[in-house]
XYZ file of C-alpha atoms in Angstrom:
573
model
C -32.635 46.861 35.128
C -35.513 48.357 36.734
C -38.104 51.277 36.074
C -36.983 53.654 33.083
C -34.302 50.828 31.907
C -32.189 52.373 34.795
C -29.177 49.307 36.040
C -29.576 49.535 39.775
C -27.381 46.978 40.957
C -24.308 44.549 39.511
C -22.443 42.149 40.981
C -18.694 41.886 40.877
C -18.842 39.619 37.963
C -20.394 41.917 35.687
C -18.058 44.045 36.431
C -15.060 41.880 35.658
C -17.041 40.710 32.395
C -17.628 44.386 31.068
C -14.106 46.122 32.233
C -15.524 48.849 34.556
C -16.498 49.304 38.592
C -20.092 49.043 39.378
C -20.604 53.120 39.913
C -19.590 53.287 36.227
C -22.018 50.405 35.359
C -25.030 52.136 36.935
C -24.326 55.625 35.549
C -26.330 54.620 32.531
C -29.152 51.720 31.294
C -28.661 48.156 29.123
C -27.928 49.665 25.616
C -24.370 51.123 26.802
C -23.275 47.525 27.044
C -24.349 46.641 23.534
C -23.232 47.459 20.122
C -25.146 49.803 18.115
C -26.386 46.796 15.881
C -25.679 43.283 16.288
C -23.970 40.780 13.700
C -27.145 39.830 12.355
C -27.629 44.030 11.226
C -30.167 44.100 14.001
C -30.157 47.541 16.374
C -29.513 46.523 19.738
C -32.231 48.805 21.268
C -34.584 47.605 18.928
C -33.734 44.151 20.771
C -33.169 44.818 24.071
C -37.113 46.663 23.980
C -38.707 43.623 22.437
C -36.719 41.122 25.095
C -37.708 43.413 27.921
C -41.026 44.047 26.889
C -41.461 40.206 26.683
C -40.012 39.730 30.348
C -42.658 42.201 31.795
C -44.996 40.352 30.652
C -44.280 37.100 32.528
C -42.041 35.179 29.938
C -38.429 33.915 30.911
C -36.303 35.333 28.244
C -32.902 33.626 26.615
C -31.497 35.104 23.691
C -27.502 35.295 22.137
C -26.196 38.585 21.509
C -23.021 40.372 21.298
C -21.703 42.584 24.388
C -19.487 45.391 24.293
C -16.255 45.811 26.783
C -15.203 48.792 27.670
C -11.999 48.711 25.600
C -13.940 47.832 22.086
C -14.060 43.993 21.843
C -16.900 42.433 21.310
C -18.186 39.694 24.113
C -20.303 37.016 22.878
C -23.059 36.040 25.035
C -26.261 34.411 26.428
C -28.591 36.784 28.656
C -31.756 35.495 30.792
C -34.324 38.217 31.656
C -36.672 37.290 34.511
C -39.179 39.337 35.810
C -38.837 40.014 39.766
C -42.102 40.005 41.698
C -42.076 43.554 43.518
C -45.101 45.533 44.156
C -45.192 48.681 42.262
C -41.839 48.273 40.395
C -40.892 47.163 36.935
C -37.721 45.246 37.976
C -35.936 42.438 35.822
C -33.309 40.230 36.529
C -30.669 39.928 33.917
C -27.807 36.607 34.122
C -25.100 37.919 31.580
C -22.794 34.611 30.261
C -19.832 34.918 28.522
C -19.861 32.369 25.869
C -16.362 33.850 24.725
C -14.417 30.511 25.590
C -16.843 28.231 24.810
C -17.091 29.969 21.216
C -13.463 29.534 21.028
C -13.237 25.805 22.587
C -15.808 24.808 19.830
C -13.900 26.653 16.534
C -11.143 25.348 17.768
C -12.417 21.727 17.846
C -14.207 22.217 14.212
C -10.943 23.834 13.200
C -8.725 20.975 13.686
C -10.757 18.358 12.174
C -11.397 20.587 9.246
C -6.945 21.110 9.122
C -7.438 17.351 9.778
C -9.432 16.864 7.102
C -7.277 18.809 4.446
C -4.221 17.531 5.324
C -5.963 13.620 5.278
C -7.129 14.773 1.470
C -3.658 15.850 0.390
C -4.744 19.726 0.150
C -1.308 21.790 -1.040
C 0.648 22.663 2.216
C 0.581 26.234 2.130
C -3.167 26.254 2.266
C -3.288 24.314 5.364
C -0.892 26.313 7.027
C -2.474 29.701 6.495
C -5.880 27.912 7.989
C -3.909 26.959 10.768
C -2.505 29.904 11.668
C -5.923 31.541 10.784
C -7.412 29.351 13.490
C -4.647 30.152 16.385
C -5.094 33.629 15.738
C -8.938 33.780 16.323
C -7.961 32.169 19.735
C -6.073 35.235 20.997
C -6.445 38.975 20.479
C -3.927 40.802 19.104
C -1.547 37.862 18.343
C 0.142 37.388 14.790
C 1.214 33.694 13.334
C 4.110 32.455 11.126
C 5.882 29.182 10.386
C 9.497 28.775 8.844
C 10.279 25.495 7.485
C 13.586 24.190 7.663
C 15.552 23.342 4.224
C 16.774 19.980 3.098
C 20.044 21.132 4.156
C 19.588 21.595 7.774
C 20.812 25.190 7.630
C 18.152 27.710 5.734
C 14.455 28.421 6.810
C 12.106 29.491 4.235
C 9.038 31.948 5.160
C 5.861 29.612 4.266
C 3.291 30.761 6.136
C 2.110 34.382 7.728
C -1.405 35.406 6.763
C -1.416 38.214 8.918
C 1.759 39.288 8.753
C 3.167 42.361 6.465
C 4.566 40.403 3.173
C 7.801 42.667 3.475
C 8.498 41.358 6.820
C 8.014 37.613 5.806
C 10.289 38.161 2.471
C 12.815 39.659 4.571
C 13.278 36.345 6.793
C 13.278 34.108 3.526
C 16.550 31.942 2.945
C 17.919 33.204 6.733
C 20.168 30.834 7.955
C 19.721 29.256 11.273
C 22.195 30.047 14.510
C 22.480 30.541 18.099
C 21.537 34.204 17.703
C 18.865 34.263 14.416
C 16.028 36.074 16.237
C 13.511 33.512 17.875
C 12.935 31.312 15.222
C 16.253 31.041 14.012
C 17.474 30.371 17.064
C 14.568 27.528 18.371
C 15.420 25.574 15.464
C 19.369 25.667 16.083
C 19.099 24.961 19.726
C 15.644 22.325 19.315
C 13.951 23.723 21.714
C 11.474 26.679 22.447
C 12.601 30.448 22.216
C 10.303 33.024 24.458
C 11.479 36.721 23.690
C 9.148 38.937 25.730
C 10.761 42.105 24.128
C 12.682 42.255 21.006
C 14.409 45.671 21.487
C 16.071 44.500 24.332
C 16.811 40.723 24.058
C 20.086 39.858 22.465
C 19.022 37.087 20.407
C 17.012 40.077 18.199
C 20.653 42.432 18.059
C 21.325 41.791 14.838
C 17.304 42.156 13.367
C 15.871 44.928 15.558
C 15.704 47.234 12.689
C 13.516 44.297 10.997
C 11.339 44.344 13.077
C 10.795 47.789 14.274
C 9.195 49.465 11.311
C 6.038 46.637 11.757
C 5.694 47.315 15.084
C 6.666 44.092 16.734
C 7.551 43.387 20.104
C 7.403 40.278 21.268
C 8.158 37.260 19.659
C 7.704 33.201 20.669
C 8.787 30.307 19.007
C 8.979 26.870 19.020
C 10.313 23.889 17.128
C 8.609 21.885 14.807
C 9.807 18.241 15.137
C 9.037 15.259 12.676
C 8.147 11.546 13.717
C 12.249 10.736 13.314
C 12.869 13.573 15.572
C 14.089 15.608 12.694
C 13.576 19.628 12.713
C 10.596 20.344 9.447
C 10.759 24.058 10.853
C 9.188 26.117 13.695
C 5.508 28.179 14.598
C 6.130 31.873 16.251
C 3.227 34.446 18.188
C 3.863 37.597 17.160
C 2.599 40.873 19.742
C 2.620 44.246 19.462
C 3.752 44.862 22.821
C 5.837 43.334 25.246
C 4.593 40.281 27.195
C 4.961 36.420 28.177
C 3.103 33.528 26.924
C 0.438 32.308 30.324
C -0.810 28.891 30.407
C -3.556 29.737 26.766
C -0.507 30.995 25.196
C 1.524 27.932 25.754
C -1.522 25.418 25.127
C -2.122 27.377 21.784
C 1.630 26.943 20.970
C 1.297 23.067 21.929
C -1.930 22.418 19.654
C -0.515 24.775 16.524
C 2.931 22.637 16.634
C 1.651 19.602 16.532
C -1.012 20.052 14.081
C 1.778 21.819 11.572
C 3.798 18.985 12.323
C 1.592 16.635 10.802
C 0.648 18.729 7.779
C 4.299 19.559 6.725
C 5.200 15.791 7.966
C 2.652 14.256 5.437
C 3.820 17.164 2.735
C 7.635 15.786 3.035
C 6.142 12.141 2.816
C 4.119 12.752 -0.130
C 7.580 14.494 -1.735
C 9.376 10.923 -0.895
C 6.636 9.075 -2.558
C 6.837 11.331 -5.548
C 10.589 10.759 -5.549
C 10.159 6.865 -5.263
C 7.681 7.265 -8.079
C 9.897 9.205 -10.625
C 12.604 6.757 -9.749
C 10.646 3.707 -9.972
C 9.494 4.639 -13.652
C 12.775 5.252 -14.471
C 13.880 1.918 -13.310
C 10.587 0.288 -15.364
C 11.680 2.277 -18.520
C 14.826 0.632 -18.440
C 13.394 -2.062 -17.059
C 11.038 -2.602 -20.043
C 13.604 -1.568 -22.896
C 16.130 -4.509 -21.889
C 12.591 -6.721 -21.776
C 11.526 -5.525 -25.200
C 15.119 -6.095 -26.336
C 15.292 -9.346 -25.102
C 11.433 -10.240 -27.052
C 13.078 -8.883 -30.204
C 16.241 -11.171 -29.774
C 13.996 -14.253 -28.475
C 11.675 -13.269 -31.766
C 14.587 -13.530 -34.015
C 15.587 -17.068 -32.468
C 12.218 -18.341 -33.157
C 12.157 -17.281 -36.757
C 15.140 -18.847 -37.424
C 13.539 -22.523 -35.234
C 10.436 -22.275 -36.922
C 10.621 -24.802 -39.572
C 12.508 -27.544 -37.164
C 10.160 -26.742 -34.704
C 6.808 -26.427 -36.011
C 5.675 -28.757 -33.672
C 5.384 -26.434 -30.985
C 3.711 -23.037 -32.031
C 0.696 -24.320 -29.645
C 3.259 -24.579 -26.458
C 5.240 -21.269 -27.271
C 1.926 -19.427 -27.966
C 0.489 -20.785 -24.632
C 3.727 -19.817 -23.429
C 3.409 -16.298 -24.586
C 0.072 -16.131 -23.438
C 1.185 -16.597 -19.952
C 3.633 -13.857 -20.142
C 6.249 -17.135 -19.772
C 8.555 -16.267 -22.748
C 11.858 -16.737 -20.316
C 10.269 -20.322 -19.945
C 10.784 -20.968 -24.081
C 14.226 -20.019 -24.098
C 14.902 -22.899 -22.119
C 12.106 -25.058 -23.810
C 13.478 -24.476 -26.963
C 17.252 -25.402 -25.808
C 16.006 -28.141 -23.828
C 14.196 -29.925 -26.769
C 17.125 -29.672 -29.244
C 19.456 -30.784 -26.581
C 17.378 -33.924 -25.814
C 16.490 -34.673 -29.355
C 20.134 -34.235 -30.542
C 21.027 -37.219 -28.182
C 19.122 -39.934 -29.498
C 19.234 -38.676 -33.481
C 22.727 -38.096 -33.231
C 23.414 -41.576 -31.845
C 21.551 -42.665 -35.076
C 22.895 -41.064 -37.364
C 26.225 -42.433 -35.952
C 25.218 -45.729 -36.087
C 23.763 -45.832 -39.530
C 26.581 -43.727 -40.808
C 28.830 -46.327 -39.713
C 26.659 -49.367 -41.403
C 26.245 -47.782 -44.436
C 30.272 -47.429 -44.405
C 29.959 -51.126 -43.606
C 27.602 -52.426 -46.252
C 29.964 -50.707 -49.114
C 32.712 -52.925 -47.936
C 30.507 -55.983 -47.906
C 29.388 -55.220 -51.026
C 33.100 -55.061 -52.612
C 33.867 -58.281 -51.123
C 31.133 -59.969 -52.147
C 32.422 -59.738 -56.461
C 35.842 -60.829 -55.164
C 34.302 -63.676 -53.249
C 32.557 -63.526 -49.170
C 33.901 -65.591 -46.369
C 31.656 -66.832 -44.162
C 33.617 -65.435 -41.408
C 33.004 -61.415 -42.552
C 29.071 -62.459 -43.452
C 28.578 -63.283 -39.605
C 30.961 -60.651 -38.177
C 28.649 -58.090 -40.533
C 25.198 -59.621 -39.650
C 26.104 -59.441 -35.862
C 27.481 -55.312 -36.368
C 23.684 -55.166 -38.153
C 22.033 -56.696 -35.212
C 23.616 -54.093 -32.685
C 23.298 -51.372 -35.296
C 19.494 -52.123 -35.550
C 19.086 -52.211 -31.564
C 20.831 -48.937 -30.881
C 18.904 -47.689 -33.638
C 15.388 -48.694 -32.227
C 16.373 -47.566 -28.437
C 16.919 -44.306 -30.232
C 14.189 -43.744 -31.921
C 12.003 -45.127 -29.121
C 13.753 -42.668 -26.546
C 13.195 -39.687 -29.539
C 9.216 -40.982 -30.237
C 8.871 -40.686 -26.406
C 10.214 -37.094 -25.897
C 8.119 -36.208 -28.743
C 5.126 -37.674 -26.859
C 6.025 -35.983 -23.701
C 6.552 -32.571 -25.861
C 2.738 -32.699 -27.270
C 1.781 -32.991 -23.339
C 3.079 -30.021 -22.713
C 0.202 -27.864 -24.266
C -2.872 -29.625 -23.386
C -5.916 -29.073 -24.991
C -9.507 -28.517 -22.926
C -11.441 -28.489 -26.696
C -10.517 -32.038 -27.110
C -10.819 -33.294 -23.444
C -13.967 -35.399 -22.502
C -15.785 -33.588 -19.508
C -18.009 -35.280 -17.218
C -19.260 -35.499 -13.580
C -17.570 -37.784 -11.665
C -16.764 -38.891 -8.326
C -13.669 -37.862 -6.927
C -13.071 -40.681 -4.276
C -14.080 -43.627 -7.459
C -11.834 -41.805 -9.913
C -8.446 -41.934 -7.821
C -9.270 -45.622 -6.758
C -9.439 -46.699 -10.716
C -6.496 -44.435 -11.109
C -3.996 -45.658 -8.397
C -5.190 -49.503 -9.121
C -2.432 -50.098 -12.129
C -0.029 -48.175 -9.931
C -0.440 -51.107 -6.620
C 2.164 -53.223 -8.198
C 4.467 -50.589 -8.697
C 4.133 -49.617 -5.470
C 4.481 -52.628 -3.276
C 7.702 -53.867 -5.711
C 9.298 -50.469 -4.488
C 7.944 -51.231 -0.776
C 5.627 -48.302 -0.188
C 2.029 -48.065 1.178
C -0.839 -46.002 -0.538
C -3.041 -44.301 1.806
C -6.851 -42.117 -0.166
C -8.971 -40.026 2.655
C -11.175 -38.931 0.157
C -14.818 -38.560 1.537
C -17.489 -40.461 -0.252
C -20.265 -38.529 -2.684
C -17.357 -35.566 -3.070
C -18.310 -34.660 -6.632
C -16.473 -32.919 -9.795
C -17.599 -31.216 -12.880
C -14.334 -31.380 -15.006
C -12.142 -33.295 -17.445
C -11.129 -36.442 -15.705
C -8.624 -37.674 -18.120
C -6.526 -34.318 -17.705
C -6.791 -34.746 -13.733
C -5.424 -38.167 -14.038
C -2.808 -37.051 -16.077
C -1.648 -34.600 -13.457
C -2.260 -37.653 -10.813
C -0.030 -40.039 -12.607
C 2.882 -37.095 -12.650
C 2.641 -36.262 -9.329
C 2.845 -40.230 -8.390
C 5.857 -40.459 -11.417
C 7.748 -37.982 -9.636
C 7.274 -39.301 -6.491
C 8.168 -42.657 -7.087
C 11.358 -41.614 -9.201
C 12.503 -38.984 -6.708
C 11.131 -38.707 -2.937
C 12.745 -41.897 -1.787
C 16.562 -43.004 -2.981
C 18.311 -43.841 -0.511
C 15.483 -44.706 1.485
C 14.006 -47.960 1.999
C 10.155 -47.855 2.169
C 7.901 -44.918 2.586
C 4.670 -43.966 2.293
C 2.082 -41.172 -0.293
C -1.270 -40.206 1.090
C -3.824 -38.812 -1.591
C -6.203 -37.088 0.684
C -8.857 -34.757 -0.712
C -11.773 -31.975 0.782
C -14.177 -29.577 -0.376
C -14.966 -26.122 0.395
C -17.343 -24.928 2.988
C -19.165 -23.525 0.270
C -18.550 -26.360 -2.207
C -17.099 -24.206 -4.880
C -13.782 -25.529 -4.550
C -11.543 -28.843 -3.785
C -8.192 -29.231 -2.257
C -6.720 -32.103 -3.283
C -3.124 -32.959 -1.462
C -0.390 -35.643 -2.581
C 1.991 -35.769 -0.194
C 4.897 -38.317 0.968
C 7.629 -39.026 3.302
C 10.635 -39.139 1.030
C 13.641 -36.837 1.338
C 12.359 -33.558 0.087
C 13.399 -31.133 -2.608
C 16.315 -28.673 -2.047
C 14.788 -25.125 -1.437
C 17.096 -24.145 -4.126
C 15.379 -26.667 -6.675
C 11.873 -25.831 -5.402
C 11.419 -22.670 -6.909
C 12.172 -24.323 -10.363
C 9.963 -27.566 -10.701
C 7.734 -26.142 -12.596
C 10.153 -25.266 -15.089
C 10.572 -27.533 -18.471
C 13.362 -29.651 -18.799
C 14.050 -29.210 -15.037
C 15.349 -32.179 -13.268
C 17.499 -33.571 -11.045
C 18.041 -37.192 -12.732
C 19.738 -36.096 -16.096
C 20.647 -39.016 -18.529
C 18.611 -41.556 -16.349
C 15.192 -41.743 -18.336
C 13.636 -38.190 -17.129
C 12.773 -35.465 -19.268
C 12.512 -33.215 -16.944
C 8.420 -32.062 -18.410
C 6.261 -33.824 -15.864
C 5.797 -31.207 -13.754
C 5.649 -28.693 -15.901
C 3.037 -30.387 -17.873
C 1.006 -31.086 -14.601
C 1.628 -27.610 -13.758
C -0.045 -26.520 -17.443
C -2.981 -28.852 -16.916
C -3.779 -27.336 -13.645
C -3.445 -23.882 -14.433
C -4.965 -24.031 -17.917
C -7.575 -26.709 -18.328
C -8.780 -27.396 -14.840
C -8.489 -23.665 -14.123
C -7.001 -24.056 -10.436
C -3.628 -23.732 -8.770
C -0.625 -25.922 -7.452
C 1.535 -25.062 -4.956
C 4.350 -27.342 -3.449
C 5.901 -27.505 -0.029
C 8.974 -29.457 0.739
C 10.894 -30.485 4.204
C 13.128 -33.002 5.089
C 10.404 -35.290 6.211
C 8.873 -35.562 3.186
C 7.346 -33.281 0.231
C 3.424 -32.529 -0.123
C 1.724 -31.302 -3.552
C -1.302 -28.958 -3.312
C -3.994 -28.823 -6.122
C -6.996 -26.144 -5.672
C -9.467 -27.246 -8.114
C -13.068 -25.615 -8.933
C -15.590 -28.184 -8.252
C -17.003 -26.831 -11.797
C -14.056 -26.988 -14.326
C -14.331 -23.407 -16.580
C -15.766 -23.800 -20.096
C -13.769 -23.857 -22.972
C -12.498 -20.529 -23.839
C -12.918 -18.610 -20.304
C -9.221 -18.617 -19.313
């Protein structure tokens, strides 16, 4: 612009930028190629006076404002005045920039990570497809957006998404079934592959929906498939014109970045429906789940009712038991104790049945005159009677014993601090003889001044199981063998691993999973109860407050006890 706000020269560019030849850009000043006001309500006059006026004086000017093409459209854009040094002339240099595709670059890149966003928050689907298509559309004039999604049953597309589009020509489209000749988008998800109709009056895809379309005005239509991770068709994304053309390389990038962003929003909608579908089905299965559970409680409830005067004994081990969600593990508690009880008080009551049969007879001889010879043969029946009687009871007092072990309590434990290494020395020392008649070795790696806070005669108790077990299991059939007791603490000295392991035959995987269980073992009828693990286990667990785990191979079977240095107080478990 020069003297009166005249244009006196414009390059090609300008020319390209406003839509008109350079004679028609000189016929008239700056304010033709503006709006009357800007988007900020500001009169572009009022503007272009103050910029210009600041240029003349000797400023370089840069300010944003919106442009005006020949055909309408607004051009957004960034304008540099400069004054131009010529003697007796007002002239400025203006550098026009279209900032039209960097506008759009940018909204574009906000606009995905906000779809981004609301898909990653679980916003409802339709939503996020209207935003989407919102987006696309502000990337190209005079385009028009829709997506179809695909039914469960491969055959009918539903209208979900056309914010732009007339309502009445969405709702005519609903429930469509797909086919080789359903229009564009119809037809793209039928064949799996894009569907470019430059005109819709003439392509024969469109025969049968012409008259759809014609009444909105629409003449070109592209589409493409909308595929899901599997590969599966979720539906397809169309451009809509108003007059005939082909997509050019924007077109087909737009296409590319709209299908793959609806991809992922109606991808994560079907995978949230799955989920939802897993969920209802899962409570249904922990309905039933907990009904047959609640059932069995009331039958197990019963059971104890009926036990509870023969069995007094142990309400402290079935409401441990019970407190450790382990009521499956009195079932068999309960069976197991009557079963080994029975034994030995059956064989008793046998025995003294039969003596007490005996002495009546004695006593009937004995008015009609004893021979010696019955006298002896009866003492001799007493004799045996009297030793099967006191193996019995011994072998009943001793499952007894073993069943008070099985709840153990902390209240009544001694707690002390102690050192760990000292401890299992005194411990294995009664155990030497034991072990060199069976010919193993005993090997402790236990490092010195490794101390515990806890109830030692509990640990032992657990120490003297493990070794039990050992000796009664880990090697038959083998001769000699070796157990290593090796212990460590914690880098931070809040915990210690303590490991008894050997190199006996192992346990069966099937058995592994079940020596914890009471009344569990292996030797039936040949001394074993079947409780010393499962009492070890309850010592651990409970009163020591740690955890055993066991690991078992061929080569030999290893016992893993994480203790806290610091035992928990009475009452914290």
């Amino acid at each position: 612009p020069g003297d009166n706000k005249l244009l006196i020269d414009a390059n090609h560019l300008a020319e390209e930028l406003f839509g008109m030849p350079q004679a028609e850009l000189l016929q008239g000043g700056m304010e033709p190629l503006f709006p009357r006001t800007q988007n900020d309500g500001r009169a572009s006059p009022q503007l272009l006076e103050e910029k210009i006026r600041a240029t003349l004086q000797g400023k370089i000017v840069v300010f944003r404002a919106s442009c005006c093409h020949r055909d309408g459209h607004a051009i957004a854009c960034e304008i540099r005045l400069m004054r131009l040094a010529v003697p007796g002339r007002q002239l400025v240099h203006a550098r026009v920039i279209d900032l039209t595709e960097r506008n759009l670059a940018e909204a574009m890149r906000s606009g995905q990570s906000a779809l981004l966003e609301m898909v990653a928050k679980g916003a409802p689907l339709v939503p996020t497809l209207n935003q989407l298509l919102l987006l696309i559309e502000g990337q190209s004039r005079g385009v028009y957006c829709s997506i179809m999604l695909l039914d469960d049953d491969g055959i009918h597309m539903h209208s979900a998404a056309g914010p732009s589009l007339p309502p009445e020509y969405m709702a005519l489209l609903e429930g469509v079934a797909i086919g080789p000749g359903v229009g564009s988008c119809g037809t793209a998800m039928f064949r799996r592959e894009p569907v470019v109709v430059s005109d819709i009056m003439r392509d024969p895809l469109w025969a049968p929906y012409r008259e759809l379309a014609a009444p909105f005005g629409l003449r070109a239509c592209w589409s493409r498939p909308i595929f899901g991770q599997d590969g599966a068709v979720l539906g397809s994304f169309a451009m809509y014109y108003r007059d005939v053309r082909s997509p050019d390389a924007h077109d087909l990038g737009l296409i590319d970045t709209a299908t793959d962003l609806a991809g992922i929003a109606i991808g994560r909608m079907r995978h949230e429906r799955e989920l939802q579908r897993h969920r209802a089905h899962l409570e249904e299965l922990v309905a039933e789940r907990t009904a047959a559970l609640t059932q069995a409680k009331e039958q197990s409830e019963q059971a104890n009712r009926e036990l509870a005067a023969a069995l007094e004994n142990l309400s402290i081990t079935q409401g441990e038991l019970v407190r450790r969600d382990k009521l499956a593990a009195l079932g068999a508690l309960v069976a197991g104790i009557a079963h080994e009880l029975n034994t030995p008080i059956g064989n008793g009551l046998v025995v003294a049945t039969t003596m007490a049969e005996r002495t009546r007879e004695i006593q009937a001889s004995f008015h009609d005159g004893l021979r010696r010879s019955e006298l002896e043969g009866y003492l001799a029946q007493a004799g045996e009677a009297d030793a099967i009687m006191l193996r019995n009871l011994q072998r009943a007092a001793d499952l007894v014993s073993s069943f008070k072990q099985i709840a153990v309590d902390r209240a009544s434990s001694q707690r002390r601090h102690f050192l760990l290494r000292q401890f299992i020395a005194e411990l294995m020392l009664p155990l030497s003889t034991q072990l060199k008649a069976a010919g193993l070795s005993l090997a402790q790696d236990v490092p010195e001044g490794l101390a515990m806070d806890s109830y030692p005669g509990p640990l032992g108790q657990v120490l003297s199981n493990l070794l039990e077990n050992c000796l009664r299991h880990a090697f038959e059939g083998r001769s000699g063998g070796s157990i290593s007791i090796t212990a460590r603490g914690s880098e931070d000295g809040q915990d210690v691993l303590l490991a008894i392991a050997d190199t006996g035959v192992g346990i069966p995987a099937d058995d592994l999973t079940h020596i914890y269980d009471p009344f569990f073992t292996t030797k039936l009828g040949s001394g074993g109860s079947g409780l010393g693990l499962h009492v070890a286990h309850n010592i651990v667990t409970g009163v020591l407050g740690g955890h055993i785990d066991a690991s078992s191979s061929p080569a030999g079977t290893t016992f893993t006890l994480l203790l806290p240095a610091a035992a928990p107080q009475a009452g914290a478990i």
